[in-house]
Each structure stands twice: as C-alpha cells, then as structure tokens.
Tab-separated table of C-alpha atoms in Angstrom:
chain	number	residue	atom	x	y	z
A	1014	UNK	CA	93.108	130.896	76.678
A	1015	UNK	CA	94.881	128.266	78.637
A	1016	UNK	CA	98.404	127.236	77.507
A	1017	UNK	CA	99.493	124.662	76.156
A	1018	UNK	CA	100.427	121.680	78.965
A	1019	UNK	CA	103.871	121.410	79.565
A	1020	UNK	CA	105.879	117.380	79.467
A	1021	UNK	CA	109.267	117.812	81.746
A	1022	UNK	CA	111.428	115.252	80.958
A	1023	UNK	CA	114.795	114.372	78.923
A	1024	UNK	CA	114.856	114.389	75.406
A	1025	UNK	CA	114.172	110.649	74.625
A	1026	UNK	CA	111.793	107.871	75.099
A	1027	UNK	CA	112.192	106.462	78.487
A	1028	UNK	CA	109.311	106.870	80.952
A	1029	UNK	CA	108.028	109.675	78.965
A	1030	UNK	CA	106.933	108.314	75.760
A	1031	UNK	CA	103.842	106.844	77.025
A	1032	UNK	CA	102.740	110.924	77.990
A	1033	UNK	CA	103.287	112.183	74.762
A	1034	UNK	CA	101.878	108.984	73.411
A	1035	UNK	CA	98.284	108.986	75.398
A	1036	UNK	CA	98.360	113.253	74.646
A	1037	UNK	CA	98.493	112.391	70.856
A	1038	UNK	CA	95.815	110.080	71.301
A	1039	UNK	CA	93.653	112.287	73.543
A	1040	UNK	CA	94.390	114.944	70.369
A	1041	UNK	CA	96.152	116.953	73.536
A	1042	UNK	CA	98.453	119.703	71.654
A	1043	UNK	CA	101.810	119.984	74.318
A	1044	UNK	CA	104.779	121.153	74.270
A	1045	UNK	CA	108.022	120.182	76.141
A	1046	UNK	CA	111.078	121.119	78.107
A	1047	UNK	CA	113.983	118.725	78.063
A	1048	UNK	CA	116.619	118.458	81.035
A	1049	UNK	CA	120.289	118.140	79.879
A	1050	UNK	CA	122.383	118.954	82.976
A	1051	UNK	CA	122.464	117.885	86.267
A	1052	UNK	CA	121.711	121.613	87.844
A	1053	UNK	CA	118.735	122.092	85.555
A	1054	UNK	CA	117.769	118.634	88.049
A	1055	UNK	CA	117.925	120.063	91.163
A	1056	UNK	CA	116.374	123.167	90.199
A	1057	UNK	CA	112.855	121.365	90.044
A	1058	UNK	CA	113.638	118.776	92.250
A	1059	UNK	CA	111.024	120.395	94.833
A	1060	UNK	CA	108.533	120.122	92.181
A	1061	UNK	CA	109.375	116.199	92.087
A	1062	UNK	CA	108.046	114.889	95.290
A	1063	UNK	CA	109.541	111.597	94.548
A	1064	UNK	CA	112.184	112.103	92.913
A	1065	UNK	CA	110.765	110.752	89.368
A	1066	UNK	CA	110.173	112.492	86.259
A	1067	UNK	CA	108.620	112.673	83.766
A	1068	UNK	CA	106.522	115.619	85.452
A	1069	UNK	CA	103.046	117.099	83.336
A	1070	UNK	CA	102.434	120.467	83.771
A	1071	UNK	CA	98.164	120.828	82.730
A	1072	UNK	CA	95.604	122.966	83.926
A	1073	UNK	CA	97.475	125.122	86.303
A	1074	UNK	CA	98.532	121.697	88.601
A	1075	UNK	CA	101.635	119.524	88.156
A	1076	UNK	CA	101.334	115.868	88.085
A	1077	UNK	CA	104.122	113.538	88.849
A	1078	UNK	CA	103.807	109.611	88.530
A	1079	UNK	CA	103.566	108.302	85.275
A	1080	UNK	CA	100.565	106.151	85.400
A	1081	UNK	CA	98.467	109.044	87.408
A	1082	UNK	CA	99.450	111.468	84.838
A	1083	UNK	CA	98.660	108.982	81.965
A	1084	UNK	CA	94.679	108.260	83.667
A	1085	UNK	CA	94.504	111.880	83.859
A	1086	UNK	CA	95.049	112.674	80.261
A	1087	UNK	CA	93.324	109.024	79.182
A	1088	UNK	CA	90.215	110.426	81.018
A	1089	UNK	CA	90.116	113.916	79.005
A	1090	UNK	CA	90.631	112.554	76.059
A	1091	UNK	CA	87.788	109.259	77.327
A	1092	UNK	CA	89.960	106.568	76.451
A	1093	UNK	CA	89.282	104.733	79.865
A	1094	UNK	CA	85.654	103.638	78.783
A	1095	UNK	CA	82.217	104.602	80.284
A	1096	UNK	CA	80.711	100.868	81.776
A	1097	UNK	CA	81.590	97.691	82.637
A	1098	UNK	CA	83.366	95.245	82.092
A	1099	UNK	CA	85.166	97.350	79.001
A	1100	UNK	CA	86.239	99.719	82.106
A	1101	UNK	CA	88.517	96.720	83.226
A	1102	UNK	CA	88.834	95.270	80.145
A	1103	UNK	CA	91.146	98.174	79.234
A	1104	UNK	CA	92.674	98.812	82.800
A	1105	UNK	CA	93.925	94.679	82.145
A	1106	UNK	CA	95.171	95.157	79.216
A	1107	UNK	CA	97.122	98.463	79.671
A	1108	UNK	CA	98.283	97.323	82.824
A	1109	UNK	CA	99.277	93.617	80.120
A	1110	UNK	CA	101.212	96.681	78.227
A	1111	UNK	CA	103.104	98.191	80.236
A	1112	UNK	CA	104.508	94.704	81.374
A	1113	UNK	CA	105.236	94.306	77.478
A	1114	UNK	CA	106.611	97.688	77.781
A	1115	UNK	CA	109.113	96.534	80.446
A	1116	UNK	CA	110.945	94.301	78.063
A	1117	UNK	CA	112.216	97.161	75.815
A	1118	UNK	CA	112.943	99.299	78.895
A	1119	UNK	CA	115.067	96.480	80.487
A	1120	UNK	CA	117.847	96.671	76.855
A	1121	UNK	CA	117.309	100.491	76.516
A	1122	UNK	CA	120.230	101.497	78.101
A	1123	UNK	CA	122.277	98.722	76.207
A	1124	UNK	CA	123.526	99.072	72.490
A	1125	UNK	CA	124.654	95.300	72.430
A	1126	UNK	CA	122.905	93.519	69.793
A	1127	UNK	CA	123.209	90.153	71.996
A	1128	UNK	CA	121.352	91.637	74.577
A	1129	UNK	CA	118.344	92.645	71.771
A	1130	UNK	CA	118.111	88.694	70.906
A	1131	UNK	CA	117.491	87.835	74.610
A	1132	UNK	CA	114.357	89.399	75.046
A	1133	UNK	CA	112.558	87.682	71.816
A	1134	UNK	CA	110.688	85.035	73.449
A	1135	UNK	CA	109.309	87.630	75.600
A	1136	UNK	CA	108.443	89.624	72.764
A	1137	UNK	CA	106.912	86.547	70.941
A	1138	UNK	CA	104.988	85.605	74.177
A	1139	UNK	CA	103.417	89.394	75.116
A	1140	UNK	CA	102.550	89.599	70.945
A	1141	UNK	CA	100.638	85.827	71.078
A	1142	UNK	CA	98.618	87.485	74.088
A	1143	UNK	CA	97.840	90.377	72.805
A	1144	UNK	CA	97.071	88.558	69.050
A	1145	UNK	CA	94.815	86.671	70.586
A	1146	UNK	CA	93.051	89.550	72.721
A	1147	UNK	CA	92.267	90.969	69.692
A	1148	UNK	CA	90.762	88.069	68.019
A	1149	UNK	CA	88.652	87.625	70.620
A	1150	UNK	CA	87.341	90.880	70.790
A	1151	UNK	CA	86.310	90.437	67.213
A	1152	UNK	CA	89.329	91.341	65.034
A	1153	UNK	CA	88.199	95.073	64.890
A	1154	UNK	CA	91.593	96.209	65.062
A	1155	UNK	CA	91.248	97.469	68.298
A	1156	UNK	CA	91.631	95.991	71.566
A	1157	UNK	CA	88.656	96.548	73.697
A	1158	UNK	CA	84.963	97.660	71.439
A	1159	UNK	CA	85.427	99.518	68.236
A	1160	UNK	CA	87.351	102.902	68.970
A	1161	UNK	CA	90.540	103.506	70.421
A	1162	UNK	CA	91.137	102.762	74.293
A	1163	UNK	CA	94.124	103.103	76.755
A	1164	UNK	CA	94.500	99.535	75.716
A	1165	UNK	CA	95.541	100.577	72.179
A	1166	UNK	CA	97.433	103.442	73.636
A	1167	UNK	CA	99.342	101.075	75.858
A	1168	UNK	CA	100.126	98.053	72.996
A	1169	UNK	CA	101.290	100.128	70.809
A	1170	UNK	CA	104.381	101.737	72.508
A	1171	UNK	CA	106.171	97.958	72.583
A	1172	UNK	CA	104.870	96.895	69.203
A	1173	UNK	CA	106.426	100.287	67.660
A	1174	UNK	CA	109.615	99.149	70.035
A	1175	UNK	CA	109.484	95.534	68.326
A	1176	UNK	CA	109.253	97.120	64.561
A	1177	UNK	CA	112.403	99.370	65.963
A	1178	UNK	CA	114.449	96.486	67.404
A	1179	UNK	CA	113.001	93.390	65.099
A	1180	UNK	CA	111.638	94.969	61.994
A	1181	UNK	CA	107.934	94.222	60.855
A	1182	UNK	CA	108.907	90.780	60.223
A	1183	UNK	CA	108.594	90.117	63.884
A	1184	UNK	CA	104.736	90.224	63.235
A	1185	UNK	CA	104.303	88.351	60.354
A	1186	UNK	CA	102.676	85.461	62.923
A	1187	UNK	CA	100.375	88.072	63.909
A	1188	UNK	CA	97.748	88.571	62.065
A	1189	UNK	CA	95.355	90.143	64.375
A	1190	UNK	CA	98.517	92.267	65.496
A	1191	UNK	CA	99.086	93.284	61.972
A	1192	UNK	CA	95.719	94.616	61.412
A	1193	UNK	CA	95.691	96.512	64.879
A	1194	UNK	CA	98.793	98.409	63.861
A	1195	UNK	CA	97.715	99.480	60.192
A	1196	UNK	CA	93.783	100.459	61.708
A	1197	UNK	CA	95.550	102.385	64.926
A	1198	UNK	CA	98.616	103.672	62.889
A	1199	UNK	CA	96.270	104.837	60.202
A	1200	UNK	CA	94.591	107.535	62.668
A	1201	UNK	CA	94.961	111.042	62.268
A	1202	UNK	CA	96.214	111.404	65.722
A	1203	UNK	CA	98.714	108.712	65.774
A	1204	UNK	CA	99.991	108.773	62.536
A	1205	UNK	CA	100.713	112.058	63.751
A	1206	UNK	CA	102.425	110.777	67.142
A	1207	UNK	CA	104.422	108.286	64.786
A	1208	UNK	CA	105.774	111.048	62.615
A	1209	UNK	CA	106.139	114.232	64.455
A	1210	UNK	CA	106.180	113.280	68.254
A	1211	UNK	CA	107.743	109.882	68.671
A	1212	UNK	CA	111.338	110.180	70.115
A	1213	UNK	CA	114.099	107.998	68.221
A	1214	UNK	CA	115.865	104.620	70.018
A	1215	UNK	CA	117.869	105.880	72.579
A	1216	UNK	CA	121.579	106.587	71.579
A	1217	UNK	CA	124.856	106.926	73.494
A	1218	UNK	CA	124.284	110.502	73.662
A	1219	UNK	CA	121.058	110.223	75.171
A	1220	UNK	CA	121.956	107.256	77.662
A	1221	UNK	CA	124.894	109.882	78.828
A	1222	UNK	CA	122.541	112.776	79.455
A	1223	UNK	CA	120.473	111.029	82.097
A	1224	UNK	CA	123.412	109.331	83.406
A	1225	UNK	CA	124.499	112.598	84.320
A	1226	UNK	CA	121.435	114.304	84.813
A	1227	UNK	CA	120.471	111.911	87.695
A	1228	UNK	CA	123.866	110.834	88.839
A	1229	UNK	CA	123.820	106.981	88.317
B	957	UNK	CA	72.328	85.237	95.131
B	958	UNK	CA	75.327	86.345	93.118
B	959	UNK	CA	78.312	84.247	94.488
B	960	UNK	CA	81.228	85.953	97.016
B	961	UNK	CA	84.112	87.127	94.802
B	962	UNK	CA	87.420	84.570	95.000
B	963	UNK	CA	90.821	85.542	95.190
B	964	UNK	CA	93.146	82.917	94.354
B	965	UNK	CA	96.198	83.797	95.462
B	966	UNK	CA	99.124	82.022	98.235
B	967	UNK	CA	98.533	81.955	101.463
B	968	UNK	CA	100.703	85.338	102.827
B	969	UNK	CA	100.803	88.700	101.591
B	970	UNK	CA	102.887	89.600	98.068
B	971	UNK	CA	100.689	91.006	95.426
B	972	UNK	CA	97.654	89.573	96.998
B	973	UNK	CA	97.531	91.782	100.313
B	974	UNK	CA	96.775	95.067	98.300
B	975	UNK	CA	93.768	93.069	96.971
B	976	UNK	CA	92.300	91.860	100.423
B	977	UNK	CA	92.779	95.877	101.816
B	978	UNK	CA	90.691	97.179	99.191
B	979	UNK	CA	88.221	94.404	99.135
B	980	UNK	CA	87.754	95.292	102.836
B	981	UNK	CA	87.603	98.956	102.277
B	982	UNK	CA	84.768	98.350	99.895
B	983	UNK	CA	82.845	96.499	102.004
B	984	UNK	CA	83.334	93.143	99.935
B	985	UNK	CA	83.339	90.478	101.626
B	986	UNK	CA	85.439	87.423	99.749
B	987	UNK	CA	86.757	83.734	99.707
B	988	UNK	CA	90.194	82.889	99.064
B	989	UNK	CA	92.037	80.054	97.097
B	990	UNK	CA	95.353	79.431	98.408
B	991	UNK	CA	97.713	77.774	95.838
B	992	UNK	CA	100.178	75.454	97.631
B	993	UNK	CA	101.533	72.510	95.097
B	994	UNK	CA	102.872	73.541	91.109
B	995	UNK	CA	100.285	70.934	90.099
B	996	UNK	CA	97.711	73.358	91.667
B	997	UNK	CA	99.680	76.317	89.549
B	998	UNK	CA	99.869	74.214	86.575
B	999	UNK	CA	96.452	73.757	86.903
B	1000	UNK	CA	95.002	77.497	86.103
B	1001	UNK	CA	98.193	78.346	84.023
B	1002	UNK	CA	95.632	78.457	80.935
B	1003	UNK	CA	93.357	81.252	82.937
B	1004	UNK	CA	96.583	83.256	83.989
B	1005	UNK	CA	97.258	85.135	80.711
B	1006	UNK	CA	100.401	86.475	82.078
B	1007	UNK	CA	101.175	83.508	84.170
B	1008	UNK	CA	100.955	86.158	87.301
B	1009	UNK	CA	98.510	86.064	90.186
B	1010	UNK	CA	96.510	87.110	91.757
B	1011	UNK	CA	93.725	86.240	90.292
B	1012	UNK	CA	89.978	87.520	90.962
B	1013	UNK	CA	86.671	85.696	90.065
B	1014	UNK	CA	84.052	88.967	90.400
B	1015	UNK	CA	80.678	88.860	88.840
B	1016	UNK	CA	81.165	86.189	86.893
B	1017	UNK	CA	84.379	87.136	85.130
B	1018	UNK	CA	88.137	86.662	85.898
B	1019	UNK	CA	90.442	89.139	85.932
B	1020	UNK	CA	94.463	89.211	86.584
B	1021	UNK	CA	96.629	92.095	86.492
B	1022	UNK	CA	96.745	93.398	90.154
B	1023	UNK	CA	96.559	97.255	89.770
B	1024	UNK	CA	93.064	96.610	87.238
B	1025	UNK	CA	91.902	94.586	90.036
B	1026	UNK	CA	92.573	96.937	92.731
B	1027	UNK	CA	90.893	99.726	90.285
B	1028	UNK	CA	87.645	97.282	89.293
B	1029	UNK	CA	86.928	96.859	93.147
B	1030	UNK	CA	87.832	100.650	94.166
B	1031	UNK	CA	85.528	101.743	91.339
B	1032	UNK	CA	82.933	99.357	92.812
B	1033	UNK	CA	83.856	100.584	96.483
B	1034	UNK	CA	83.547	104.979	94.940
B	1035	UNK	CA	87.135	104.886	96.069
B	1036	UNK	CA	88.351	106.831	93.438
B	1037	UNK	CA	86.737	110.380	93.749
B	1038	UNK	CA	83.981	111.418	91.250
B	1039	UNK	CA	86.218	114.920	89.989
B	1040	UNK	CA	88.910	116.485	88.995
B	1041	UNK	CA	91.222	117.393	90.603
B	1042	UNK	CA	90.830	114.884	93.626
B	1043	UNK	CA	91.096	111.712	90.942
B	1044	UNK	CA	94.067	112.983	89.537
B	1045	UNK	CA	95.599	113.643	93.247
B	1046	UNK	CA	94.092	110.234	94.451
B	1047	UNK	CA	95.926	108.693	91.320
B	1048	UNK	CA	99.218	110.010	92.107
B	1049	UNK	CA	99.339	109.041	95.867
B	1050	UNK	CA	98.214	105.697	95.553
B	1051	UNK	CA	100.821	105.827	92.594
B	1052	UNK	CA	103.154	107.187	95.397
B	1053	UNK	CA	102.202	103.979	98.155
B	1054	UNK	CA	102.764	101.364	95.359
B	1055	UNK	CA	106.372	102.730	95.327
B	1056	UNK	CA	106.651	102.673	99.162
B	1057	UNK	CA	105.628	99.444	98.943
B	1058	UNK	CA	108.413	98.217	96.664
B	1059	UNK	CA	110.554	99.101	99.323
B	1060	UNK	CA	109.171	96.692	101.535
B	1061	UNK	CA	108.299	93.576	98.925
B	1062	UNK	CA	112.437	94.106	98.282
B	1063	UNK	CA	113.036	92.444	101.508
B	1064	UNK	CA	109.881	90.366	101.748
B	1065	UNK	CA	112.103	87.195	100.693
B	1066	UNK	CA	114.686	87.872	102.912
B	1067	UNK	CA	114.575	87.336	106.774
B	1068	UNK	CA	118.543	89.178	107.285
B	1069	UNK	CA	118.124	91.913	109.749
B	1070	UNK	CA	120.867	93.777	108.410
B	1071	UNK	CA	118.628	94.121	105.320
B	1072	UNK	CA	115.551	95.580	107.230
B	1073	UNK	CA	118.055	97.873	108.154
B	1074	UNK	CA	119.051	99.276	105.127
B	1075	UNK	CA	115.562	100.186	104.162
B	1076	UNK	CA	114.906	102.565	106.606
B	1077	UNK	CA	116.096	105.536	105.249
B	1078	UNK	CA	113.956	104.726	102.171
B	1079	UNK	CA	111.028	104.110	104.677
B	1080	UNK	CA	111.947	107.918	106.219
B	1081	UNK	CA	111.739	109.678	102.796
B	1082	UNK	CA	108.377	108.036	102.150
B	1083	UNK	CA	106.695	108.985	105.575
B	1084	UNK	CA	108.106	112.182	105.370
B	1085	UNK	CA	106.371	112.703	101.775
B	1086	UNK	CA	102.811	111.157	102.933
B	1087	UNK	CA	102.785	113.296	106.289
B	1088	UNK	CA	103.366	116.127	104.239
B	1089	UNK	CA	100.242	115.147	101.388
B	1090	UNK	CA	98.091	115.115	104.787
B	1091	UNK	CA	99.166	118.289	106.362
B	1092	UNK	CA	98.194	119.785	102.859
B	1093	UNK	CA	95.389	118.194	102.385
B	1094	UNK	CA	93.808	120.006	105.586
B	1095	UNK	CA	95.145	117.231	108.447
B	1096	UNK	CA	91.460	115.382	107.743
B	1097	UNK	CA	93.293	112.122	108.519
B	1098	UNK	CA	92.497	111.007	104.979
B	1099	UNK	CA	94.906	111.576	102.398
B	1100	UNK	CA	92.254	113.586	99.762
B	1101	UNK	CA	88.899	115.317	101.470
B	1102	UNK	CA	87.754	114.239	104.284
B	1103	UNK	CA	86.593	110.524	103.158
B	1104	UNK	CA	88.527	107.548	102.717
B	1105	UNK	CA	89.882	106.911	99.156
B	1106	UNK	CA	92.249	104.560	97.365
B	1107	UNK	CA	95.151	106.859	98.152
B	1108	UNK	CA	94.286	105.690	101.843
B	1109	UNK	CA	94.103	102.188	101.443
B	1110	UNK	CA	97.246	102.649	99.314
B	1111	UNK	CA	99.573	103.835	101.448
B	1112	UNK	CA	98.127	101.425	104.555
B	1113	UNK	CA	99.724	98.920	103.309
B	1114	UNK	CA	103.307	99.897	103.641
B	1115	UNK	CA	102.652	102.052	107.085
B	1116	UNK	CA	101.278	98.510	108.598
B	1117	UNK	CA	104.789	97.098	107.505
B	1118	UNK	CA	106.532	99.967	108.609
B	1119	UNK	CA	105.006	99.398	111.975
B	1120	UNK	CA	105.455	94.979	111.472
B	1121	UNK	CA	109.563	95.755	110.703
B	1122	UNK	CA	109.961	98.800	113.267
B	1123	UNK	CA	107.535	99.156	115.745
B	1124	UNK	CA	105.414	101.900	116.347
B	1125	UNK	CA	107.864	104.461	117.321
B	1126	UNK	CA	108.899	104.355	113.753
B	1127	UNK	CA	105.780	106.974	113.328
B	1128	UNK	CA	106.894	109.370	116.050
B	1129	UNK	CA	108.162	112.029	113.816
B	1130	UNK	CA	104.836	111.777	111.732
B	1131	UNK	CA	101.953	113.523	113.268
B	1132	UNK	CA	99.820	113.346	110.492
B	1133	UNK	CA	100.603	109.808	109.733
B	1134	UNK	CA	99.642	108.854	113.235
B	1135	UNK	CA	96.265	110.877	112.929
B	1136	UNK	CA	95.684	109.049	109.635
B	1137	UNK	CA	96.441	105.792	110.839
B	1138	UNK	CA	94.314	106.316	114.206
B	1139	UNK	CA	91.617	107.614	111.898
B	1140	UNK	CA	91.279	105.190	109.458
B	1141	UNK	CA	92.462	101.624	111.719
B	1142	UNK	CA	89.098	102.976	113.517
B	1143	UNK	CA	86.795	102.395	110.529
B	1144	UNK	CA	84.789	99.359	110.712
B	1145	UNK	CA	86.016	97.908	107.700
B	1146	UNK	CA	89.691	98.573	107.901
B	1147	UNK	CA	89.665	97.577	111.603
B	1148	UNK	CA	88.251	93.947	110.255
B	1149	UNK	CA	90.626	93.632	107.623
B	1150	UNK	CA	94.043	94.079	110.493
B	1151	UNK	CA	92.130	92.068	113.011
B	1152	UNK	CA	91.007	89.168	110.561
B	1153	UNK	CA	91.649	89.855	106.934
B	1154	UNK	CA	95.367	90.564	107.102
B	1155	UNK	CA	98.111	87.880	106.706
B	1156	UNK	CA	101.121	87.318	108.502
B	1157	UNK	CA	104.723	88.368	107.822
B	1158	UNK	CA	106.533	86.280	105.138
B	1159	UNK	CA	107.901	83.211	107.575
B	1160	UNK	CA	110.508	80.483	106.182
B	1161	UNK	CA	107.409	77.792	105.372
B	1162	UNK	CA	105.578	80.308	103.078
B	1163	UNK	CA	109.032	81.705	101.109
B	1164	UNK	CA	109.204	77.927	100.274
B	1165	UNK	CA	106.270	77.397	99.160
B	1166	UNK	CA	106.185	79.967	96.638
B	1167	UNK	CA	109.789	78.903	95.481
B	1168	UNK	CA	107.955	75.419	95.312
B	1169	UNK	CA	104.992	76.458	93.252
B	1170	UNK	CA	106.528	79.297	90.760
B	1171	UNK	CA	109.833	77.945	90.766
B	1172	UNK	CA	112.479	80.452	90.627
C-alpha cells in the first residue's frame, strides 16, 4: 500500500494551509512534518529547488510550488472541472481567492489590532465579489455548478480568516456568503478540515519559529 | 466566423506580455485594446471584477485574472500535458518562471542602472535552476518531453529580459538554456511573437501612462 503523502512545512497556517485545505477536500488522508530549527532547514534545502516551502511529498515525487502542488491534488480529488467554461470559471475565481487570501497574509505576521482594522475595506470589497459570484451562479451555495470546486476550496481559506479576525458578524451583508459557508462547512470533509486539520492564527511563538527557521 | 480574441491591456509588457506569448504559442492569433486615458479605465471598471487587467474577450466570454487566462488559452493550445507526472512537473516550472519573472517586473518601473544591477544575482540562481530542469529532463531543449509546453513559454519570458537587461553573454554559463532558447526562438510561432508580437522595454512615456490611467 502506498503511504500516506507527506506536507513539509512549519507548524502554522502560512503558505501551507491551502495544501492541507485542498487534501481535506480531495478526502486526501496526510500526514505532516513540521520544521522548528534553522538546521532541520538546510537539511532539505536540496530538496527545495527554490528555496520555498511548503514541499508535498505524494506518490513517490516531491512537489514544490504551492499552486502546482495545489492543481495536483485539486485534479485527484477532480475539483478543477471536466468542460468549459466551468474549467475557467473556477481557475478565475481561485486565482480571485488567493488575491483575497493575500489580505490576511499581509497582517499575519502582526499582532497589532490597528493593523487588523486596515484591511476591512478589502475584506468588504473581495466578500461583495465573491457574494455576488455566487448569486449569479444560482445561490447553490457553491461557487461554480452544484458540487464543490477549487473555487470553494480557495474562498473559503479568507472567509474562515475573516470569521478569525472579524467574527461572523463581518458577513451578516452576505447573504449568498452566508449560505456558501454553512452548505461547504457542513461537508463531511471540511467540517473535518475545520475541526481536526485547520492550524490556529499565528502566535508570537509561531512568527519566531520561521523567523529563525529562514533567517529573516 | 467566430471573432479574433481581444486583449485589452496597455500598450507595453506588465501582466499583459505573458498573455501575448501564450496566445502565440497556441497558434491564436488576437487584437489588442490599448488603454491610454483613466476615462478609458473608468470606462470597463464595471467588467474588471478585481479592477486588474488584463482582460480577455475569448469565445464570447470575458475573463480577468491573468494566470486563468494564461491556463484557458494553454488548455486550448494542449500546453499543459495530458498525464501525470508531466502536468504536475509542467505546473511547477511554469510556477518556477512566474517567480523569475517577479524579479524582473521589480525593476520594470525603474530605469536606475544600479538597480538592474542588483538583480543579477537573483537572475543567476534562476538560470542556474532552469538549466538544470533541462539537463534532467534529457537536454530535449524543451523543459518537459520533447514538445513545447507552458513550462516553456513560462520561463521565455524572463530569459528574453534577461537577454533585453544583459545581453546575450548573460547565457554563457547555461548550455541548456542556450539549446532551449535556440530551439524554441526557431518555432514558427514563437519566432512571430519576438519578431512582431512582443513589446518594447518599459520607456519613460509608457511608465506615465500607466501612473496616468491607474493612478498610483
């Protein structure tokens, strides 16, 4: 039997928690190794052609580059879509996500609270977009058809990160966004993700791990 | 007679040039829009759901996001492999190019020598990476099989502005990037897009007018 595939990374969110996000999804069972000192770094640095982690160990190859790895495990677990234009539809979308997603990463190595307020228009603009997205592909509670997609995948890593930062308040304007989370949230898979998986909000322990780890 | 596909974008390279190369590499041929006022921005603000270009009119439909672009016309153009691994690997080196490429869109607004400068150690570690990838993958002159890919039209990008900031000798210490530029400059539809497709290096005139029209 092949083992399990292996997620090298830290132990925290970062560039990492879309992998274990889009495994959950693809029902992917994983397990994980977490760096904590700077030699542990170098060790596999060889492995890291440039430079970057996370790093997915699957099917006897290791994949470096988030997004690759991410289209890798989105296509085993066919969350990319089979025709057009849903194909692009989702690729848009993701790619809409992972913009959203840039927000959250731009304060997460901050703990001041006036830094969390500055990003709230952005927050407010990405969740219209996406509200409206939804509504327009019929208010199934999914972004793209009837079933999950990458597109779900993608959304929900900076909605979870606007519950964390804004409680669910922040999307009492969103209907459409509401009904996404409870219909996504409510799957086996990512219920599981939300409670088992899902690393917490990066702390000052964490943020001084990878400031050592990578020397910056 | 469906229409040619549109790409409304400025008139130099940015986030549009990755577009034209893999238009070209598909075979596609295209129009172009080329926003020069705000009003003209203004304008199309409502079909710009991020308020980022470029944009693409294809088959009817519009799309933004520039890496779902680049995948709807590389799917359209069997740039992306048809198996595993060789998606995956294709994936992660055009992954790889988009990086390299930062390097060079860092200093696209500046026109400081001593900043072209102090890129070229950054430019070294990425050649050095890529002429590896081809040495492994058989020295084909392609960066997966024997075929070109989106990996290839990837990395062209920043190995033609390699060559635009530091001449051609800047490849001497890269066989395999010479082979695989020789190789793939020579196809019909890669040699149309550098002799007629490509734009010009950022000038003065255009880093005004995109300060003009996006204002920042």
């Amino acid at each position: 039997m092949a083992s399990k595939p292996e997620l090298v990374y830290f132990d925290g969110r970062g560039r990492g928690e879309i992998v274990r996000l889009v495994l959950a999804a693809a029902g992917i069972e994983f397990t994980e190794t977490h760096l904590k000192a700077r030699e542990e770094y170098l060790a596999i640095k060889d492995e890291l052609p440039f430079g970057q982690l996370p790093l997915l160990k699957i099917d006897g190859q290791s994949f470096v580059q988030t997004q690759a790895i991410v289209r890798h495990v989105a296509r085993k677990g066919k969350l990319l879509g089979d025709k057009e234009p849903e194909m692009t539809k989702i690729d848009v979308l993701y790619e809409g996500s992972r913009d959203f997603f840039m927000v959250f990463l731009y304060i997460g190595f901050t703990i001041e609270e006036s830094k969390v307020a500055d990003i709230k228009p952005s927050v407010d603009k990405y969740l219209t977009f996406f509200n409206r997205a939804l509504r327009e592909n019929g208010s199934t509670g999914y972004h793209v058809g009837s079933d999950i997609t990458l597109a779900d995948v993608g959304v929900l890593e900076p909605v979870l990160a606007t519950i964390d930062y804004f409680g669910e308040e922040a999307l009492k304007d969103y209907p459409e966004i509401q009904k996404y989370f409870k219909t996504v949230s409510s799957l086996k898979a990512i219920s599981k993700y939300i409670k088992e998986i899902r690393k917490p909000k990066n702390d000052s322990k964490y943020v001084a791990t990878i400031r050592e780890v990578l020397q910056f």
